Amino acid sequence: MPSKLFLLDTGSLVNFISPAAAREVTKVHGDSDVTVEGISGRVEKVYTANKAVLQFGHLRQENQDITAFDTTPISDDIGTEVSGFLGFVMLRMLEIKIDYRDALVDFQYDAKRWNR
């Protein structure tokens, strides 16, 4: 599977994925019980992806029933495909170094810190 680009969303508790990216690895179905709302407003069509494994900085995090929504408007706005968002449940486990000069983000995961 090719790599995907995810935005770091420090204001979100959970991870999100686009339905297109989720369909590459799992089944996706509509979910009218979940509401997603952010700075730009409420998301109209929300989906649930049965299972997606996100891997960053030697960390593999299994996400059961990860929430999905169409990220096309965001991708169009910034000029590159955004496949999802990494929220606090993922970011809290990583040491993150941001290199502003070279526009790079480095993720480090220490399994000993999390007893894994």
PDB file of C-alpha atoms in Angstrom:
ATOM      1  CA  MET A   1       0.000   0.000   0.000  1.00  0.00           C
ATOM      2  CA  PRO A   2       1.367   3.444  -0.863  1.00  0.00           C
ATOM      3  CA  SER A   3       2.051   5.966   1.890  1.00  0.00           C
ATOM      4  CA  LYS A   4      -0.693   8.415   2.788  1.00  0.00           C
ATOM      5  CA  LEU A   5      -0.515  11.986   4.015  1.00  0.00           C
ATOM      6  CA  PHE A   6      -2.239  12.786   7.307  1.00  0.00           C
ATOM      7  CA  LEU A   7      -2.593  16.172   8.973  1.00  0.00           C
ATOM      8  CA  LEU A   8      -1.592  16.575  12.604  1.00  0.00           C
ATOM      9  CA  ASP A   9      -4.700  17.750  14.438  1.00  0.00           C
ATOM     10  CA  THR A  10      -3.748  18.676  17.991  1.00  0.00           C
ATOM     11  CA  GLY A  11      -7.304  19.871  18.620  1.00  0.00           C
ATOM     12  CA  SER A  12      -8.860  16.476  17.906  1.00  0.00           C
ATOM     13  CA  LEU A  13      -9.024  13.647  20.401  1.00  0.00           C
ATOM     14  CA  VAL A  14      -9.435  10.916  17.786  1.00  0.00           C
ATOM     15  CA  ASN A  15      -7.985   9.965  14.411  1.00  0.00           C
ATOM     16  CA  PHE A  16      -9.969  10.373  11.199  1.00  0.00           C
ATOM     17  CA  ILE A  17      -9.485   8.849   7.756  1.00  0.00           C
ATOM     18  CA  SER A  18     -10.922   9.589   4.342  1.00  0.00           C
ATOM     19  CA  PRO A  19     -13.357   6.989   2.987  1.00  0.00           C
ATOM     20  CA  ALA A  20     -11.159   6.568  -0.110  1.00  0.00           C
ATOM     21  CA  ALA A  21      -8.066   5.715   1.954  1.00  0.00           C
ATOM     22  CA  ALA A  22     -10.085   3.477   4.270  1.00  0.00           C
ATOM     23  CA  ARG A  23     -11.577   1.512   1.362  1.00  0.00           C
ATOM     24  CA  GLU A  24      -8.058   0.468   0.353  1.00  0.00           C
ATOM     25  CA  VAL A  25      -7.718  -1.551   3.571  1.00  0.00           C
ATOM     26  CA  THR A  26     -11.165  -2.230   5.026  1.00  0.00           C
ATOM     27  CA  LYS A  27     -14.929  -1.973   4.632  1.00  0.00           C
ATOM     28  CA  VAL A  28     -16.583   1.428   4.985  1.00  0.00           C
ATOM     29  CA  HIS A  29     -20.237   2.084   5.810  1.00  0.00           C
ATOM     30  CA  GLY A  30     -22.382   5.129   6.535  1.00  0.00           C
ATOM     31  CA  ASP A  31     -22.817   6.138  10.170  1.00  0.00           C
ATOM     32  CA  SER A  32     -25.686   8.496  10.983  1.00  0.00           C
ATOM     33  CA  ASP A  33     -25.061   8.157  14.743  1.00  0.00           C
ATOM     34  CA  VAL A  34     -21.726  10.015  14.642  1.00  0.00           C
ATOM     35  CA  THR A  35     -21.386  13.785  14.339  1.00  0.00           C
ATOM     36  CA  VAL A  36     -18.152  15.431  13.221  1.00  0.00           C
ATOM     37  CA  GLU A  37     -17.890  19.158  13.723  1.00  0.00           C
ATOM     38  CA  GLY A  38     -14.897  21.477  13.591  1.00  0.00           C
ATOM     39  CA  ILE A  39     -13.859  25.035  12.871  1.00  0.00           C
ATOM     40  CA  SER A  40     -15.227  24.825   9.327  1.00  0.00           C
ATOM     41  CA  GLY A  41     -18.594  23.495  10.480  1.00  0.00           C
ATOM     42  CA  ARG A  42     -20.369  20.163  10.533  1.00  0.00           C
ATOM     43  CA  VAL A  43     -19.539  17.268   8.204  1.00  0.00           C
ATOM     44  CA  GLU A  44     -22.655  16.123   6.328  1.00  0.00           C
ATOM     45  CA  LYS A  45     -21.743  12.525   5.441  1.00  0.00           C
ATOM     46  CA  VAL A  46     -19.915  10.539   8.106  1.00  0.00           C
ATOM     47  CA  TYR A  47     -18.724   6.961   7.681  1.00  0.00           C
ATOM     48  CA  THR A  48     -17.138   4.282   9.822  1.00  0.00           C
ATOM     49  CA  ALA A  49     -14.203   2.203   8.638  1.00  0.00           C
ATOM     50  CA  ASN A  50     -14.174  -1.246  10.235  1.00  0.00           C
ATOM     51  CA  LYS A  51     -10.442  -1.458  10.895  1.00  0.00           C
ATOM     52  CA  ALA A  52      -7.431   0.557   9.821  1.00  0.00           C
ATOM     53  CA  VAL A  53      -3.848   0.250  11.021  1.00  0.00           C
ATOM     54  CA  LEU A  54      -1.943   3.529  11.127  1.00  0.00           C
ATOM     55  CA  GLN A  55       1.852   3.328  11.279  1.00  0.00           C
ATOM     56  CA  PHE A  56       4.124   6.239  12.189  1.00  0.00           C
ATOM     57  CA  GLY A  57       7.582   6.284  13.766  1.00  0.00           C
ATOM     58  CA  HIS A  58       7.697   2.524  14.509  1.00  0.00           C
ATOM     59  CA  LEU A  59       4.237   2.702  16.100  1.00  0.00           C
ATOM     60  CA  ARG A  60       1.437   0.599  14.675  1.00  0.00           C
ATOM     61  CA  GLN A  61      -1.931   1.633  16.033  1.00  0.00           C
ATOM     62  CA  GLU A  62      -4.977  -0.464  15.223  1.00  0.00           C
ATOM     63  CA  ASN A  63      -8.109   1.616  14.918  1.00  0.00           C
ATOM     64  CA  GLN A  64     -11.370  -0.259  15.299  1.00  0.00           C
ATOM     65  CA  ASP A  65     -14.333   1.575  13.814  1.00  0.00           C
ATOM     66  CA  ILE A  66     -12.365   4.685  12.863  1.00  0.00           C
ATOM     67  CA  THR A  67     -14.539   7.615  11.777  1.00  0.00           C
ATOM     68  CA  ALA A  68     -14.219   8.617   8.131  1.00  0.00           C
ATOM     69  CA  PHE A  69     -15.344  11.623   6.131  1.00  0.00           C
ATOM     70  CA  ASP A  70     -14.606  13.082   2.723  1.00  0.00           C
ATOM     71  CA  THR A  71     -11.407  15.127   2.888  1.00  0.00           C
ATOM     72  CA  THR A  72     -11.631  16.316  -0.737  1.00  0.00           C
ATOM     73  CA  PRO A  73     -12.481  19.959   0.132  1.00  0.00           C
ATOM     74  CA  ILE A  74      -9.449  20.149   2.439  1.00  0.00           C
ATOM     75  CA  SER A  75      -7.227  18.458  -0.139  1.00  0.00           C
ATOM     76  CA  ASP A  76      -8.415  20.889  -2.808  1.00  0.00           C
ATOM     77  CA  ASP A  77      -7.759  23.877  -0.538  1.00  0.00           C
ATOM     78  CA  ILE A  78      -4.159  22.932   0.240  1.00  0.00           C
ATOM     79  CA  GLY A  79      -3.287  21.417  -3.128  1.00  0.00           C
ATOM     80  CA  THR A  80      -2.388  17.876  -2.047  1.00  0.00           C
ATOM     81  CA  GLU A  81      -4.363  14.802  -1.071  1.00  0.00           C
ATOM     82  CA  VAL A  82      -5.090  14.547   2.655  1.00  0.00           C
ATOM     83  CA  SER A  83      -5.976  10.997   3.679  1.00  0.00           C
ATOM     84  CA  GLY A  84      -6.877  11.752   7.266  1.00  0.00           C
ATOM     85  CA  PHE A  85      -6.044  13.390  10.564  1.00  0.00           C
ATOM     86  CA  LEU A  86      -3.945  12.229  13.493  1.00  0.00           C
ATOM     87  CA  GLY A  87      -5.523  13.185  16.795  1.00  0.00           C
ATOM     88  CA  PHE A  88      -4.414  13.047  20.405  1.00  0.00           C
ATOM     89  CA  VAL A  89      -4.859   9.258  20.747  1.00  0.00           C
ATOM     90  CA  MET A  90      -1.964   8.858  18.289  1.00  0.00           C
ATOM     91  CA  LEU A  91       0.071  11.998  18.925  1.00  0.00           C
ATOM     92  CA  ARG A  92       0.343  11.478  22.692  1.00  0.00           C
ATOM     93  CA  MET A  93       2.366   8.312  22.087  1.00  0.00           C
ATOM     94  CA  LEU A  94       4.952   9.974  19.861  1.00  0.00           C
ATOM     95  CA  GLU A  95       7.850  12.335  20.295  1.00  0.00           C
ATOM     96  CA  ILE A  96       7.408  14.770  17.442  1.00  0.00           C
ATOM     97  CA  LYS A  97      10.163  16.942  16.001  1.00  0.00           C
ATOM     98  CA  ILE A  98       9.181  19.591  13.492  1.00  0.00           C
ATOM     99  CA  ASP A  99      11.844  20.885  11.092  1.00  0.00           C
ATOM    100  CA  TYR A 100      10.327  24.115   9.816  1.00  0.00           C
ATOM    101  CA  ARG A 101      13.260  24.932   7.519  1.00  0.00           C
ATOM    102  CA  ASP A 102      12.988  21.710   5.512  1.00  0.00           C
ATOM    103  CA  ALA A 103       9.239  21.195   6.104  1.00  0.00           C
ATOM    104  CA  LEU A 104       9.714  17.781   7.727  1.00  0.00           C
ATOM    105  CA  VAL A 105       8.123  16.033  10.690  1.00  0.00           C
ATOM    106  CA  ASP A 106       9.938  13.221  12.486  1.00  0.00           C
ATOM    107  CA  PHE A 107       8.005  10.772  14.663  1.00  0.00           C
ATOM    108  CA  GLN A 108       9.732   8.723  17.352  1.00  0.00           C
ATOM    109  CA  TYR A 109       7.955   6.000  19.284  1.00  0.00           C
ATOM    110  CA  ASP A 110       9.490   4.484  22.421  1.00  0.00           C
ATOM    111  CA  ALA A 111       7.776   1.159  23.167  1.00  0.00           C
ATOM    112  CA  LYS A 112       9.458   0.976  26.598  1.00  0.00           C
ATOM    113  CA  ARG A 113       7.757   4.192  27.632  1.00  0.00           C
ATOM    114  CA  TRP A 114       4.379   2.602  26.915  1.00  0.00           C
ATOM    115  CA  ASN A 115       5.266  -0.910  28.188  1.00  0.00           C
ATOM    116  CA  ARG A 116       4.736  -2.508  24.781  1.00  0.00           C
TER     117      ARG A 116
END
